Amino acid sequence: MKTVLAIVDGLGGRPTDYNGKTCLEAAKTPNIDELAKRGSTGLLDPIKPGVKPESDTAHLSIFGYDLDKWYTGRGVFEALGIGMKVKRGDVCFRTNFATVDENLNVQDRRAGRIQEGQKGLEGALQDLKSSQPDVKVIFKASVEHRGALILRGPGLSGQITDIDPHETGVKVGKAEPLADEESAKETAKIVNEIVQQSHEILSGLSLNIDRRKEGKLPANILLFRGASEKIGIPSVRERYGVNGVVIAAGALYIGVGRALGLEFKQAEGVTGRADSPIIDKAKLAVKELRDDDTGFAFIHMKGADSCGHDQDAEAKIAYIEKADEVVGYLLDNLDWNQTRIAFTGDHTTPIAVGDHTSDPVPIVFAGQDITPDEVGEFNEKTVRKGSVGRISGQVVPILLGCSDKI
Amino acid sequence: MKTVLAIVDGLGGRPTDYNGKTCLEAAKTPNIDELAKRGSTGLLDPIKPGVKPESDTAHLSIFGYDLDKWYTGRGVFEALGIGMKVKRGDVCFRTNFATVDENLNVQDRRAGRIQEGQKGLEGALQDLKSSQPDVKVIFKASVEHRGALILRGPGLSGQITDIDPHETGVKVGKAEPLADEESAKETAKIVNEIVQQSHEILSGLSLNIDRRKEGKLPANILLFRGASEKIGIPSVRERYGVNGVVIAAGALYIGVGRALGLEFKQAEGVTGRADSPIIDKAKLAVKELRDDDTGFAFIHMKGADSCGHDQDAEAKIAYIEKADEVVGYLLDNLDWNQTRIAFTGDHTTPIAVGDHTSDPVPIVFAGQDITPDEVGEFNEKTVRKGSVGRISGQVVPILLGCSDKI
């Protein structure tokens, strides 16, 4: 059996989205509705009812991993997602290039969404050093202001607070230990030193002096958040007995996939933005599944969430219609007598809120061995009458339920 | 109030079972349908969605016991099920008489499903001894190849691997500690010694020499699996305030019942096989409940699961029709103004799979204080419109929900 997990990030909405309809209701989605006709539908609480999911926690839970046991923070996924090698015991952070004034007050958390020069900044930051000689500092820049940093060495802990204050106009924070342990205290101390060093190194760079001259915000500090330790999460292969690929554009989703042992496959030209040619993800998934009898493909489509954050209903509707084409391509090009799919979102991002909420999202399971219910249209309202009922996470285990591995 | 929990092991199926129908759909079940008419129906994930239950974990979860907290492995239930006295701290194992060659390669995990001589083998194995003088070894044979073994003494742990390799043609394994603790290492060492001793003792027995002469496979080693520690599981009485009996034939189910403080009651002539006269379980349950105002009866019917494992749809249908007679007897002979019943399965065993799967199973609650829904037929499809919705475990607490004990 072959399986597909297709996630539209932030798929869910509310009736206030667009003229009394959710974006999903307003969008024309003949292919997703066809899935609903063939399949079994319901509501998914990505984590559990009343819990607002972040993208990483939502995905882990959808994959059937207990968050209390396996979630240590966002940093590991970010580092894996941008292609860093992460070892057991490493403490990883998501970083931002940011702009601070002379008093270390944050002027911009994204250094004016810096578009170029990341390699130069990365090169300069290779001089970052821990005062603790056993601890190595490894930094990699990604796109725009984004990057990840790894501390590698003995006696480290992910149990520390963010130094990123998550707002502007306030001073850069100090990392504080979250546990009364030497390792957490030591790690917080190292992080505070490195942040200070990053400011000293970056402030003097000619790139930043030039940016100031051009009226741009300098990238003169590195903000840290999402400290997390690499622990031994069992892979999808170990848990469920299938080989899998992750087809995504956002680093976080690629990282979650890699953390679970999925192989990242790059669809040509995709960007992770609303204008991404996501149909190419469907084509790549079909290609990857063609030659593997037990293949599993995780397709992640980011744009709907971004449109939700931007509170742009029309853009979100248009993106959902593109996701419908992805489903159409899968319907046309996979053998549904030996394929199963789950199509859903990782959370709701209502237009009026512009952020994630804890509302459940519609879900459909279709394909081999799945008995259709009477729901023939796919949206937040119709699936409430579906036969899946209301489930919490566990989408991948349910999808793979006929394998003898789980 | 009196309560009945009636479980048909492996009740659930898939539309591929029999001419486009599940075995439950194909079976004629006027009495179970009558329960559905009178009751409230839905789908049960015995543990949670996407988790494939084993019989012991499914039952614990159905009884409302958190597996992370209360499940330590299968061995305790096996030992209790065959009537051994188990004390707190004991480490218990399910054992098989098996056949190995001179290199300890497993030829048959069940010693040709040995039919006689178990008492002689058990007698010889009273000589089993631990090199650790504080640790007592207690062995009891059951029917055919089955048995249980208890290690009793200080400093033991159930955190060790099976030595039973679960397949033939490979060498008997070594027990390995699953935790970095002295107790687990010590227990693994003792088990490895005892397995070796069992081979030495059994190989020389005249019974086995005779079996070889008769062309039968000798029972020349004891294989161990399901190591588990006896912990202090609270009883059904302590948790829910009712006196209960378990009416079952399989040792594992009797053992689960006993572990939860239920008293085992032997129905005459029942065998645990598909041909068992299970109507006698209904008669016994009615008798047991007659004189007890707060009585609770757990009736376990094994055969449907065995037919599923054998991939024999017609046999499974016939067994479900026998279970329907059990329900009919209960309907006719209990006072439903002061009785509640939950009727369900402990998991799905589809004919095409021949093993447990994670599909939810239909469930009905009926009797005193239970409001009927509009479902009047009981199967995997119809109950999806029932008023119970989709629940995870917790059947006994729901059934007993009107007591003030929970």
PDB file of C-alpha atoms in Angstrom, chain A residues 79-260:
ATOM      1  CA  ALA A  79      18.495  23.277  11.856  1.00  0.00           C
ATOM      2  CA  LEU A  80      17.596  20.035  10.089  1.00  0.00           C
ATOM      3  CA  GLY A  81      15.350  21.940   7.719  1.00  0.00           C
ATOM      4  CA  ILE A  82      18.180  24.098   6.382  1.00  0.00           C
ATOM      5  CA  GLY A  83      20.406  21.087   5.911  1.00  0.00           C
ATOM      6  CA  MET A  84      22.597  21.176   9.025  1.00  0.00           C
ATOM      7  CA  LYS A  85      23.785  17.869  10.443  1.00  0.00           C
ATOM      8  CA  VAL A  86      22.433  17.517  13.961  1.00  0.00           C
ATOM      9  CA  LYS A  87      23.832  15.031  16.464  1.00  0.00           C
ATOM     10  CA  ARG A  88      22.244  13.528  19.551  1.00  0.00           C
ATOM     11  CA  GLY A  89      22.732  15.917  22.483  1.00  0.00           C
ATOM     12  CA  ASP A  90      23.143  19.029  20.319  1.00  0.00           C
ATOM     13  CA  VAL A  91      21.197  22.077  21.445  1.00  0.00           C
ATOM     14  CA  CYS A  92      19.731  23.899  18.442  1.00  0.00           C
ATOM     15  CA  PHE A  93      18.201  27.345  17.993  1.00  0.00           C
ATOM     16  CA  ARG A  94      16.260  29.178  15.355  1.00  0.00           C
ATOM     17  CA  THR A  95      18.013  32.502  14.764  1.00  0.00           C
ATOM     18  CA  ASN A  96      17.055  35.821  13.203  1.00  0.00           C
ATOM     19  CA  PHE A  97      19.344  38.507  11.880  1.00  0.00           C
ATOM     20  CA  ALA A  98      17.881  41.569  13.600  1.00  0.00           C
ATOM     21  CA  THR A  99      18.519  45.267  14.091  1.00  0.00           C
ATOM     22  CA  VAL A 100      19.238  46.759  17.515  1.00  0.00           C
ATOM     23  CA  ASP A 101      20.189  50.277  18.574  1.00  0.00           C
ATOM     24  CA  GLU A 102      23.179  51.162  20.751  1.00  0.00           C
ATOM     25  CA  ASN A 103      21.215  50.216  23.901  1.00  0.00           C
ATOM     26  CA  LEU A 104      20.353  46.779  22.465  1.00  0.00           C
ATOM     27  CA  ASN A 105      16.726  47.774  21.965  1.00  0.00           C
ATOM     28  CA  VAL A 106      15.213  45.803  19.106  1.00  0.00           C
ATOM     29  CA  GLN A 107      14.348  48.035  16.140  1.00  0.00           C
ATOM     30  CA  ASP A 108      13.458  45.252  13.715  1.00  0.00           C
ATOM     31  CA  ARG A 109      13.333  41.516  14.429  1.00  0.00           C
ATOM     32  CA  ARG A 110      14.120  40.739  10.772  1.00  0.00           C
ATOM     33  CA  ALA A 111      16.736  43.373   9.890  1.00  0.00           C
ATOM     34  CA  GLY A 112      14.384  44.821   7.285  1.00  0.00           C
ATOM     35  CA  ARG A 113      13.793  41.298   5.873  1.00  0.00           C
ATOM     36  CA  ILE A 114      17.345  41.419   4.578  1.00  0.00           C
ATOM     37  CA  GLN A 115      17.475  40.067   1.016  1.00  0.00           C
ATOM     38  CA  GLU A 116      21.212  39.725   0.344  1.00  0.00           C
ATOM     39  CA  GLY A 117      24.567  39.326   1.996  1.00  0.00           C
ATOM     40  CA  GLN A 118      23.625  36.348   4.170  1.00  0.00           C
ATOM     41  CA  LYS A 119      26.722  34.422   3.113  1.00  0.00           C
ATOM     42  CA  GLY A 120      28.956  37.288   4.212  1.00  0.00           C
ATOM     43  CA  LEU A 121      27.211  37.484   7.569  1.00  0.00           C
ATOM     44  CA  GLU A 122      27.466  33.728   7.970  1.00  0.00           C
ATOM     45  CA  GLY A 123      31.166  33.852   7.149  1.00  0.00           C
ATOM     46  CA  ALA A 124      31.828  36.540   9.745  1.00  0.00           C
ATOM     47  CA  LEU A 125      29.917  34.561  12.382  1.00  0.00           C
ATOM     48  CA  GLN A 126      32.196  31.560  12.004  1.00  0.00           C
ATOM     49  CA  ASP A 127      34.264  33.357  14.642  1.00  0.00           C
ATOM     50  CA  LEU A 128      31.584  32.863  17.300  1.00  0.00           C
ATOM     51  CA  LYS A 129      33.155  31.029  20.210  1.00  0.00           C
ATOM     52  CA  SER A 130      32.009  29.655  23.515  1.00  0.00           C
ATOM     53  CA  SER A 131      34.037  30.538  26.639  1.00  0.00           C
ATOM     54  CA  GLN A 132      33.565  26.876  27.506  1.00  0.00           C
ATOM     55  CA  PRO A 133      36.284  25.331  25.269  1.00  0.00           C
ATOM     56  CA  ASP A 134      34.525  21.946  24.851  1.00  0.00           C
ATOM     57  CA  VAL A 135      31.478  23.575  23.289  1.00  0.00           C
ATOM     58  CA  LYS A 136      31.468  24.161  19.544  1.00  0.00           C
ATOM     59  CA  VAL A 137      29.315  26.881  17.952  1.00  0.00           C
ATOM     60  CA  ILE A 138      27.957  26.136  14.479  1.00  0.00           C
ATOM     61  CA  PHE A 139      25.930  28.709  12.591  1.00  0.00           C
ATOM     62  CA  LYS A 140      24.213  28.621   9.231  1.00  0.00           C
ATOM     63  CA  ALA A 141      22.247  31.360   7.509  1.00  0.00           C
ATOM     64  CA  SER A 142      19.199  30.478   5.446  1.00  0.00           C
ATOM     65  CA  VAL A 143      16.963  32.804   3.425  1.00  0.00           C
ATOM     66  CA  GLU A 144      16.247  36.417   4.404  1.00  0.00           C
ATOM     67  CA  HIS A 145      16.748  36.921   8.146  1.00  0.00           C
ATOM     68  CA  ARG A 146      16.500  33.218   8.987  1.00  0.00           C
ATOM     69  CA  GLY A 147      19.153  30.842  10.253  1.00  0.00           C
ATOM     70  CA  ALA A 148      19.939  28.199  12.830  1.00  0.00           C
ATOM     71  CA  LEU A 149      22.674  27.723  15.392  1.00  0.00           C
ATOM     72  CA  ILE A 150      23.913  24.585  17.092  1.00  0.00           C
ATOM     73  CA  LEU A 151      25.828  24.261  20.349  1.00  0.00           C
ATOM     74  CA  ARG A 152      27.695  20.966  20.451  1.00  0.00           C
ATOM     75  CA  GLY A 153      29.491  19.627  23.470  1.00  0.00           C
ATOM     76  CA  PRO A 154      29.078  17.999  26.854  1.00  0.00           C
ATOM     77  CA  GLY A 155      26.730  19.228  29.576  1.00  0.00           C
ATOM     78  CA  LEU A 156      24.316  21.352  27.517  1.00  0.00           C
ATOM     79  CA  SER A 157      20.563  21.698  27.912  1.00  0.00           C
ATOM     80  CA  GLY A 158      17.645  23.006  25.827  1.00  0.00           C
ATOM     81  CA  GLN A 159      15.899  24.151  29.013  1.00  0.00           C
ATOM     82  CA  ILE A 160      16.507  27.882  28.594  1.00  0.00           C
ATOM     83  CA  THR A 161      14.390  30.881  27.648  1.00  0.00           C
ATOM     84  CA  ASP A 162      14.465  32.738  24.324  1.00  0.00           C
ATOM     85  CA  ILE A 163      16.600  35.835  24.107  1.00  0.00           C
ATOM     86  CA  ASP A 164      14.431  36.984  21.195  1.00  0.00           C
ATOM     87  CA  PRO A 165      11.871  39.265  22.911  1.00  0.00           C
ATOM     88  CA  HIS A 166       9.354  38.630  20.069  1.00  0.00           C
ATOM     89  CA  GLU A 167       8.567  42.356  19.839  1.00  0.00           C
ATOM     90  CA  THR A 168      10.250  45.629  18.900  1.00  0.00           C
ATOM     91  CA  GLY A 169      11.097  48.602  21.088  1.00  0.00           C
ATOM     92  CA  VAL A 170      12.279  46.452  23.974  1.00  0.00           C
ATOM     93  CA  LYS A 171      15.734  45.331  24.967  1.00  0.00           C
ATOM     94  CA  VAL A 172      17.180  42.015  23.828  1.00  0.00           C
ATOM     95  CA  GLY A 173      16.536  39.505  26.595  1.00  0.00           C
ATOM     96  CA  LYS A 174      18.920  37.373  28.579  1.00  0.00           C
ATOM     97  CA  ALA A 175      18.640  33.629  28.270  1.00  0.00           C
ATOM     98  CA  GLU A 176      17.590  32.183  31.625  1.00  0.00           C
ATOM     99  CA  PRO A 177      17.715  28.553  32.755  1.00  0.00           C
ATOM    100  CA  LEU A 178      14.280  26.900  32.905  1.00  0.00           C
ATOM    101  CA  ALA A 179      15.519  24.084  35.103  1.00  0.00           C
ATOM    102  CA  ASP A 180      17.578  24.160  38.277  1.00  0.00           C
ATOM    103  CA  GLU A 181      20.407  22.271  36.609  1.00  0.00           C
ATOM    104  CA  GLU A 182      24.019  23.129  35.955  1.00  0.00           C
ATOM    105  CA  SER A 183      23.596  22.263  32.254  1.00  0.00           C
ATOM    106  CA  ALA A 184      20.769  24.782  31.784  1.00  0.00           C
ATOM    107  CA  LYS A 185      22.651  27.502  33.650  1.00  0.00           C
ATOM    108  CA  GLU A 186      25.792  26.855  31.626  1.00  0.00           C
ATOM    109  CA  THR A 187      23.894  26.849  28.308  1.00  0.00           C
ATOM    110  CA  ALA A 188      22.129  30.125  29.153  1.00  0.00           C
ATOM    111  CA  LYS A 189      25.500  31.687  29.982  1.00  0.00           C
ATOM    112  CA  ILE A 190      27.004  30.548  26.678  1.00  0.00           C
ATOM    113  CA  VAL A 191      24.024  31.868  24.698  1.00  0.00           C
ATOM    114  CA  ASN A 192      24.250  35.277  26.376  1.00  0.00           C
ATOM    115  CA  GLU A 193      27.951  35.470  25.519  1.00  0.00           C
ATOM    116  CA  ILE A 194      27.357  34.488  21.910  1.00  0.00           C
ATOM    117  CA  VAL A 195      24.579  37.015  21.383  1.00  0.00           C
ATOM    118  CA  GLN A 196      26.907  39.723  22.674  1.00  0.00           C
ATOM    119  CA  GLN A 197      29.695  38.461  20.394  1.00  0.00           C
ATOM    120  CA  SER A 198      27.346  38.402  17.394  1.00  0.00           C
ATOM    121  CA  HIS A 199      26.564  42.080  17.986  1.00  0.00           C
ATOM    122  CA  GLU A 200      30.279  42.968  18.233  1.00  0.00           C
ATOM    123  CA  ILE A 201      31.159  41.029  15.085  1.00  0.00           C
ATOM    124  CA  LEU A 202      28.204  42.158  12.975  1.00  0.00           C
ATOM    125  CA  SER A 203      28.223  45.850  13.946  1.00  0.00           C
ATOM    126  CA  GLY A 204      31.620  46.401  12.413  1.00  0.00           C
ATOM    127  CA  LEU A 205      30.957  44.670   9.091  1.00  0.00           C
ATOM    128  CA  SER A 206      31.227  46.804   5.972  1.00  0.00           C
ATOM    129  CA  LEU A 207      27.983  45.232   4.737  1.00  0.00           C
ATOM    130  CA  ASN A 208      26.178  46.803   7.657  1.00  0.00           C
ATOM    131  CA  ILE A 209      27.935  50.122   7.321  1.00  0.00           C
ATOM    132  CA  ASP A 210      26.817  50.126   3.665  1.00  0.00           C
ATOM    133  CA  ARG A 211      23.244  49.218   4.648  1.00  0.00           C
ATOM    134  CA  ARG A 212      23.091  52.186   7.013  1.00  0.00           C
ATOM    135  CA  LYS A 213      24.350  54.468   4.225  1.00  0.00           C
ATOM    136  CA  GLU A 214      21.621  53.105   1.910  1.00  0.00           C
ATOM    137  CA  GLY A 215      19.005  53.796   4.571  1.00  0.00           C
ATOM    138  CA  LYS A 216      18.541  50.098   5.264  1.00  0.00           C
ATOM    139  CA  LEU A 217      18.422  48.472   8.667  1.00  0.00           C
ATOM    140  CA  PRO A 218      21.711  46.751   9.572  1.00  0.00           C
ATOM    141  CA  ALA A 219      21.768  43.053  10.484  1.00  0.00           C
ATOM    142  CA  ASN A 220      23.707  43.781  13.653  1.00  0.00           C
ATOM    143  CA  ILE A 221      22.686  41.034  16.063  1.00  0.00           C
ATOM    144  CA  LEU A 222      21.602  37.409  16.121  1.00  0.00           C
ATOM    145  CA  LEU A 223      18.384  36.715  18.078  1.00  0.00           C
ATOM    146  CA  PHE A 224      17.886  33.182  19.448  1.00  0.00           C
ATOM    147  CA  ARG A 225      14.700  31.247  20.123  1.00  0.00           C
ATOM    148  CA  GLY A 226      13.270  27.724  20.240  1.00  0.00           C
ATOM    149  CA  ALA A 227      16.177  26.101  22.103  1.00  0.00           C
ATOM    150  CA  SER A 228      15.814  22.357  21.754  1.00  0.00           C
ATOM    151  CA  GLU A 229      17.845  19.266  22.328  1.00  0.00           C
ATOM    152  CA  LYS A 230      18.261  16.563  19.733  1.00  0.00           C
ATOM    153  CA  ILE A 231      16.824  13.405  21.280  1.00  0.00           C
ATOM    154  CA  GLY A 232      16.371   9.991  19.713  1.00  0.00           C
ATOM    155  CA  ILE A 233      12.943  10.327  18.092  1.00  0.00           C
ATOM    156  CA  PRO A 234      12.077   6.994  16.440  1.00  0.00           C
ATOM    157  CA  SER A 235      11.675   7.365  12.691  1.00  0.00           C
ATOM    158  CA  VAL A 236       8.496   6.811  10.702  1.00  0.00           C
ATOM    159  CA  ARG A 237      10.299   3.794   9.288  1.00  0.00           C
ATOM    160  CA  GLU A 238      10.961   2.368  12.768  1.00  0.00           C
ATOM    161  CA  ARG A 239       7.489   3.098  14.064  1.00  0.00           C
ATOM    162  CA  TYR A 240       5.283   2.361  11.103  1.00  0.00           C
ATOM    163  CA  GLY A 241       7.417   0.313   8.724  1.00  0.00           C
ATOM    164  CA  VAL A 242       7.257   2.556   5.675  1.00  0.00           C
ATOM    165  CA  ASN A 243       9.788   4.489   3.635  1.00  0.00           C
ATOM    166  CA  GLY A 244       8.845   8.102   3.370  1.00  0.00           C
ATOM    167  CA  VAL A 245       9.644  11.349   1.650  1.00  0.00           C
ATOM    168  CA  VAL A 246       8.850  14.916   2.627  1.00  0.00           C
ATOM    169  CA  ILE A 247       7.942  17.325  -0.158  1.00  0.00           C
ATOM    170  CA  ALA A 248       7.856  20.815   1.295  1.00  0.00           C
ATOM    171  CA  ALA A 249       9.429  24.241   0.883  1.00  0.00           C
ATOM    172  CA  GLY A 250       9.490  25.713   4.384  1.00  0.00           C
ATOM    173  CA  ALA A 251      12.545  24.813   6.458  1.00  0.00           C
ATOM    174  CA  LEU A 252      10.493  23.933   9.516  1.00  0.00           C
ATOM    175  CA  TYR A 253       8.421  21.319   7.664  1.00  0.00           C
ATOM    176  CA  ILE A 254      11.436  19.861   5.901  1.00  0.00           C
ATOM    177  CA  GLY A 255      13.062  19.698   9.334  1.00  0.00           C
ATOM    178  CA  VAL A 256      10.134  17.924  10.960  1.00  0.00           C
ATOM    179  CA  GLY A 257      10.174  15.423   8.102  1.00  0.00           C
ATOM    180  CA  ARG A 258      13.916  14.858   8.436  1.00  0.00           C
ATOM    181  CA  ALA A 259      13.649  14.533  12.236  1.00  0.00           C
ATOM    182  CA  LEU A 260      11.207  11.671  11.601  1.00  0.00           C
TER     183      LEU A 260
END
